[in-house]
């Protein structure tokens, strides 16, 4: 399907504005026409107490309003992350605000958490309650919120009965000041309150939902040390590494490279994988890490796992390779695992961690 998409579908979609093309892809998924099913026990992994049929998920931002999580899993994804959702609906930044960098197989976006808010997504998730499939809810804060941490706490409370896991997204570059929550003191405060909300809800319901923290790739070694220390000092269930980058280092093309926003896709692969491996080295083997950034093939997916990831996610790869990509990656991973001679993909984690961690984070 990827080949067909690249020849015909992509050309048609790329004549549209990037945001219109995205809307069309959601509509195609809703139509239920696209599907690809396969399960290989060698790819099944248990992370943070959840059993994933395969380690590849759709990253946050594609299905912001929880419209198509089940359809995405039908494409081959082992799990879906919806959001980022903020308590109140918000329109985000003025359009255009998503830009293709075609020569670099990259995207710059400055959406600014456009989403329909907790209530609309909650109603959609209620309608799928009881279905199988791991659906994580990515939570954030409204742009003009008076108390940002309270917005994250509200997300935990609102979605506790419906989310398989939560992601606290403190790393979008498009909400001014949001990334400041990654600083040592603010992060300690955020995690204490978010994890207390989780623990309260767990005590009431008898179910403990994992909470992951999604971080930026634009951190210094010292910034990573601080996050590792705070993460380990709290009952956090894992890290998602990484969100988009503000760096423009290494871009080959010229069109749209000057746009403001977060860069994703192929040029993010190296940076996000280095940060992932460094973080794996700092937090040790026990803390789950989800690797994201520039995955567009089975090889890049496996590289993230070998650098230290338990699970992986992608978004921009879908823009360039189309809806056949998750199925292609899952199939490719099965073959690679066989070739490596291991029983389960988990055995390949960390194999190249030291090599990746030794590299400097690009400027
Ligand atoms: C258009 C667009 C919107 C995004 N929106 C969100 C979001 O709402 N929340 C979030 O945590 N990450 C968001 N992301 C970041 C992705 O989840 C992912 O971390 C990043 O794009 C790197 O992965 P990729 O190179 O596979 O795209 C968005 C990315 C793109 C391209």
XYZ file of C-alpha atoms and ligand atoms in Angstrom:
394
model
C 0.000 0.000 0.000
C 2.899 2.424 0.715
C 4.123 2.228 -2.902
C 0.669 2.909 -4.297
C 0.197 5.797 -1.909
C 3.527 7.348 -2.819
C 2.757 7.161 -6.531
C -0.853 8.346 -6.593
C -2.298 9.290 -3.192
C 0.515 11.479 -2.018
C 0.601 13.548 -5.197
C -3.110 14.301 -4.827
C -2.917 15.008 -1.101
C 0.113 17.271 -1.513
C -1.863 19.564 -3.833
C -3.925 20.401 -0.744
C -2.928 22.518 2.210
C -1.343 20.203 4.856
C -4.187 20.694 7.303
C -6.880 19.954 4.677
C -4.998 16.777 3.714
C -4.965 15.740 7.355
C -8.745 16.256 7.609
C -9.232 14.126 4.506
C -7.142 11.303 5.965
C -9.271 11.304 9.137
C -12.405 11.106 6.942
C -10.915 8.156 5.003
C -10.203 6.354 8.258
C -13.760 6.990 9.497
C -15.081 5.403 6.301
C -13.531 2.150 7.522
C -12.033 1.350 4.105
C -8.472 1.053 5.300
C -7.384 -1.974 7.257
C -4.431 -4.260 7.781
C -4.378 -6.872 10.503
C -1.569 -9.089 11.674
C -0.204 -10.236 14.999
C 3.137 -11.819 15.706
C 3.778 -12.994 19.282
C 7.458 -12.079 18.801
C 6.377 -8.414 18.715
C 4.039 -8.538 21.730
C 5.404 -6.558 24.684
C 4.201 -5.733 28.183
C 5.078 -2.232 29.294
C 3.867 -0.467 32.460
C 1.511 -3.375 33.055
C -0.195 -3.046 29.646
C -0.028 -5.785 26.993
C 0.713 -4.347 23.544
C 0.193 -6.563 20.457
C 3.161 -4.795 18.869
C 5.348 -1.884 20.002
C 4.359 0.669 17.316
C 1.838 3.381 18.219
C 0.417 6.448 16.515
C 1.930 9.514 18.200
C -0.151 12.301 19.723
C -1.389 15.078 17.467
C -2.721 12.974 14.603
C -6.022 12.130 16.337
C -6.271 15.130 18.620
C -9.994 14.731 19.307
C -10.220 10.939 19.695
C -12.157 10.486 16.449
C -10.412 7.400 15.023
C -8.339 5.443 17.577
C -9.850 2.073 16.620
C -9.442 2.730 12.897
C -5.770 3.616 13.474
C -5.211 0.332 15.277
C -6.814 -1.445 12.305
C -4.011 -0.019 10.133
C -1.548 -2.047 12.190
C -0.669 0.265 15.068
C -0.391 -1.627 18.359
C -1.807 1.338 20.274
C -3.170 4.831 19.738
C -2.503 8.039 21.647
C -5.198 10.700 21.308
C -4.798 14.422 22.128
C -3.271 16.684 23.177
C -6.512 17.558 24.930
C -6.955 20.696 27.009
C -9.836 21.236 29.467
C -11.507 23.901 27.301
C -11.754 23.827 23.505
C -9.298 26.148 21.760
C -8.761 27.135 18.161
C -4.951 27.292 18.191
C -2.823 29.601 16.072
C -3.961 31.241 12.809
C -3.701 29.181 9.597
C -1.614 28.167 7.743
C 0.151 26.441 10.628
C 1.350 23.088 9.227
C 4.087 23.108 6.566
C 5.630 20.299 4.524
C 9.399 20.272 3.984
C 9.244 17.747 1.182
C 12.978 17.424 0.388
C 13.632 16.651 4.048
C 10.598 14.365 4.601
C 9.728 16.692 7.470
C 6.920 18.876 8.783
C 6.917 22.115 10.754
C 3.776 22.735 12.794
C 2.699 25.564 15.046
C -0.846 24.379 15.697
C -0.856 25.519 19.333
C -3.046 22.771 20.840
C -6.078 23.257 18.629
C -8.600 20.776 20.033
C -12.253 20.366 20.924
C -11.548 20.119 24.656
C -12.090 17.418 27.277
C -15.848 17.102 26.978
C -16.074 16.326 23.245
C -13.272 13.743 23.391
C -14.709 12.240 26.561
C -18.050 11.650 24.817
C -16.298 9.930 21.896
C -14.273 7.717 24.207
C -17.416 6.795 26.157
C -18.865 5.471 22.899
C -15.902 3.077 22.471
C -15.748 2.065 26.151
C -15.405 -1.682 26.555
C -13.658 -2.164 23.197
C -10.236 -3.777 23.236
C -7.137 -1.864 22.126
C -4.825 0.404 24.075
C -5.842 4.060 23.840
C -3.702 6.560 25.706
C -4.891 10.092 26.436
C -2.360 12.901 26.013
C -3.204 15.858 28.249
C -2.117 19.499 28.228
C -2.962 22.960 29.455
C -5.035 25.718 27.872
C -2.967 28.593 26.508
C -4.458 31.206 28.857
C -4.990 28.942 31.842
C -4.414 30.635 35.197
C -3.171 27.346 36.690
C -1.536 25.034 34.165
C -0.851 22.193 36.585
C -4.569 22.182 37.486
C -5.342 21.574 33.786
C -3.226 18.390 33.809
C -4.879 17.247 37.022
C -8.297 17.881 35.426
C -7.258 15.668 32.481
C -6.368 12.771 34.761
C -9.677 13.067 36.630
C -11.799 13.482 33.504
C -10.420 10.535 31.525
C -9.495 8.151 34.320
C -12.211 5.616 33.579
C -11.473 5.573 29.820
C -7.741 6.009 29.238
C -5.418 2.989 29.054
C -2.619 5.363 30.027
C -1.931 9.093 30.262
C 0.757 11.277 28.741
C 1.491 14.608 30.371
C 2.711 16.693 27.442
C 4.946 19.481 28.713
C 7.045 19.745 25.571
C 4.975 21.369 22.830
C 6.970 24.360 21.570
C 3.775 26.100 20.416
C 2.218 27.054 23.756
C 4.381 29.886 25.134
C 6.037 28.919 28.410
C 4.829 25.293 28.398
C 8.329 23.852 28.128
C 9.272 25.743 31.312
C 7.436 22.943 33.129
C 10.474 20.782 32.301
C 12.639 22.810 34.713
C 13.543 20.971 37.901
C 11.266 22.698 40.429
C 8.216 23.078 38.189
C 8.516 19.467 37.064
C 8.638 18.227 40.648
C 5.491 20.195 41.426
C 3.701 19.003 38.281
C 4.529 15.349 38.850
C 3.569 15.450 42.541
C 0.145 16.837 41.705
C -0.528 14.761 38.593
C 0.569 11.525 40.245
C -1.430 12.338 43.371
C -4.529 12.765 41.179
C -3.743 9.384 39.597
C -3.217 7.731 42.995
C -6.502 9.164 44.337
C -8.395 7.895 41.281
C -6.639 4.519 41.537
C -7.649 4.162 45.174
C -11.280 4.889 44.269
C -11.471 2.681 41.185
C -9.041 -0.098 42.061
C -7.283 0.399 38.692
C -3.840 2.006 38.400
C -3.383 3.851 35.101
C 0.210 4.467 33.974
C 1.311 8.089 33.550
C 4.048 8.960 31.048
C 5.833 12.283 30.640
C 6.568 13.587 27.129
C 9.715 15.664 26.821
C 11.413 17.852 24.222
C 14.542 16.910 22.270
C 15.955 20.405 22.850
C 17.499 19.787 26.249
C 21.066 20.053 27.496
C 22.834 17.196 29.311
C 22.106 19.064 32.572
C 18.441 19.407 31.638
C 18.292 15.664 30.984
C 20.003 14.959 34.335
C 17.380 17.055 36.122
C 14.485 15.309 34.397
C 15.974 11.876 35.082
C 16.409 12.703 38.766
C 12.866 14.031 39.151
C 11.362 11.156 37.146
C 13.080 8.608 39.376
C 12.049 10.436 42.552
C 8.354 10.092 41.650
C 6.193 7.068 40.833
C 6.181 8.035 37.134
C 5.577 5.118 34.740
C 7.675 6.224 31.801
C 9.016 8.885 29.459
C 8.076 9.681 25.871
C 11.093 10.954 23.941
C 10.521 13.140 22.037
C 8.273 15.924 20.894
C 9.165 18.150 17.898
C 12.370 20.229 17.825
C 12.990 23.950 17.521
C 16.339 23.227 15.859
C 16.725 23.543 12.090
C 20.182 21.932 11.965
C 20.875 19.645 9.021
C 17.952 20.587 6.766
C 18.703 20.155 3.063
C 15.719 21.844 1.442
C 14.846 25.507 1.406
C 11.044 25.673 1.165
C 9.254 26.382 4.451
C 12.393 25.934 6.559
C 12.007 29.454 7.930
C 8.523 28.821 9.330
C 8.165 29.043 13.112
C 7.115 25.913 15.003
C 8.218 22.392 15.872
C 10.062 20.275 13.325
C 9.234 16.555 12.996
C 10.076 13.722 10.630
C 13.360 12.391 9.224
C 15.625 15.274 10.397
C 14.454 14.685 13.990
C 15.523 11.037 14.011
C 19.166 11.485 15.008
C 18.564 14.089 17.721
C 15.608 12.312 19.333
C 17.414 8.955 19.286
C 20.518 10.429 20.938
C 18.373 12.027 23.652
C 16.505 8.737 24.127
C 19.725 6.727 24.561
C 21.213 9.285 26.934
C 18.051 9.185 29.001
C 18.050 5.372 29.035
C 21.577 5.502 30.394
C 20.558 7.993 33.076
C 17.350 6.308 34.296
C 18.564 2.698 34.067
C 16.828 -0.329 32.573
C 13.585 -0.383 34.578
C 11.782 2.825 33.541
C 9.767 2.408 30.334
C 10.666 4.761 27.476
C 8.603 5.381 24.337
C 10.818 6.479 21.434
C 9.386 8.957 18.907
C 10.913 11.083 16.170
C 11.624 10.364 12.534
C 10.532 6.721 12.368
C 9.539 5.908 8.781
C 10.645 2.283 8.264
C 11.193 -0.999 10.110
C 14.914 -0.160 10.271
C 14.401 3.206 11.958
C 11.803 1.607 14.271
C 14.262 -1.079 15.343
C 17.061 1.481 15.740
C 14.945 3.308 18.361
C 14.387 0.067 20.246
C 18.088 -0.784 20.123
C 18.823 2.732 21.416
C 16.685 2.016 24.493
C 12.976 2.254 23.667
C 10.357 -0.194 24.960
C 7.699 1.191 22.633
C 7.820 3.502 19.615
C 5.467 5.990 17.958
C 5.319 7.918 14.697
C 3.322 10.665 13.048
C 5.190 12.433 10.200
C 6.070 9.108 8.507
C 2.345 8.717 7.777
C 2.316 12.026 5.873
C 5.017 10.836 3.484
C 4.483 7.075 3.363
C 0.709 6.851 3.792
C -1.637 4.473 5.605
C 0.277 1.337 4.576
C 3.266 2.372 6.684
C 2.285 0.897 10.072
C 1.506 -2.496 8.488
C 4.774 -2.373 6.563
C 6.787 -1.545 9.698
C 5.128 -4.254 11.788
C 5.784 -6.840 9.085
C 9.357 -5.619 8.667
C 9.947 -5.788 12.430
C 8.799 -9.429 12.459
C 11.380 -10.236 9.786
C 14.150 -8.302 11.539
C 13.444 -10.052 14.856
C 13.667 -13.414 13.121
C 16.900 -12.415 11.417
C 18.398 -11.331 14.758
C 17.568 -14.783 16.151
C 15.652 -13.647 19.238
C 12.283 -14.860 20.509
C 10.902 -11.419 21.332
C 11.701 -7.903 20.196
C 12.219 -6.872 23.830
C 15.521 -8.755 23.776
C 16.898 -6.218 21.269
C 16.337 -3.201 23.519
C 19.477 -1.279 24.517
C 21.749 -3.207 22.128
C 23.082 0.037 20.600
C 22.338 2.281 23.554
C 25.942 3.073 24.413
C 26.859 3.969 20.855
C 23.913 6.377 20.563
C 24.410 7.829 24.063
C 28.060 8.638 23.306
C 27.056 11.099 20.582
C 26.671 14.808 21.308
C 23.177 16.316 21.041
C 23.266 18.321 17.777
C 23.057 22.105 18.107
C 1.007 18.213 12.941
C 1.536 17.710 14.249
C 0.805 17.885 15.413
C 1.283 17.415 16.641
N 0.536 17.586 17.759
C 0.974 17.049 18.952
C 0.176 17.124 20.111
O -0.935 17.642 20.104
N 0.674 16.605 21.261
C 1.902 15.988 21.328
O 2.284 15.505 22.398
N 2.666 15.879 20.218
C 2.235 16.379 19.050
N 3.000 16.256 17.916
C 4.345 15.621 18.031
C 4.309 14.145 17.682
O 3.510 13.415 18.564
C 5.734 13.558 17.698
O 6.243 13.634 19.013
C 6.687 14.285 16.761
O 6.028 14.686 15.584
C 7.886 13.412 16.374
O 7.483 12.222 15.712
P 7.478 12.079 14.104
O 8.829 12.526 13.626
O 7.214 10.628 13.857
O 6.390 12.951 13.623
C 2.535 16.734 16.683
C 3.266 16.544 15.501
C 2.781 17.025 14.299
C 3.591 16.783 13.050
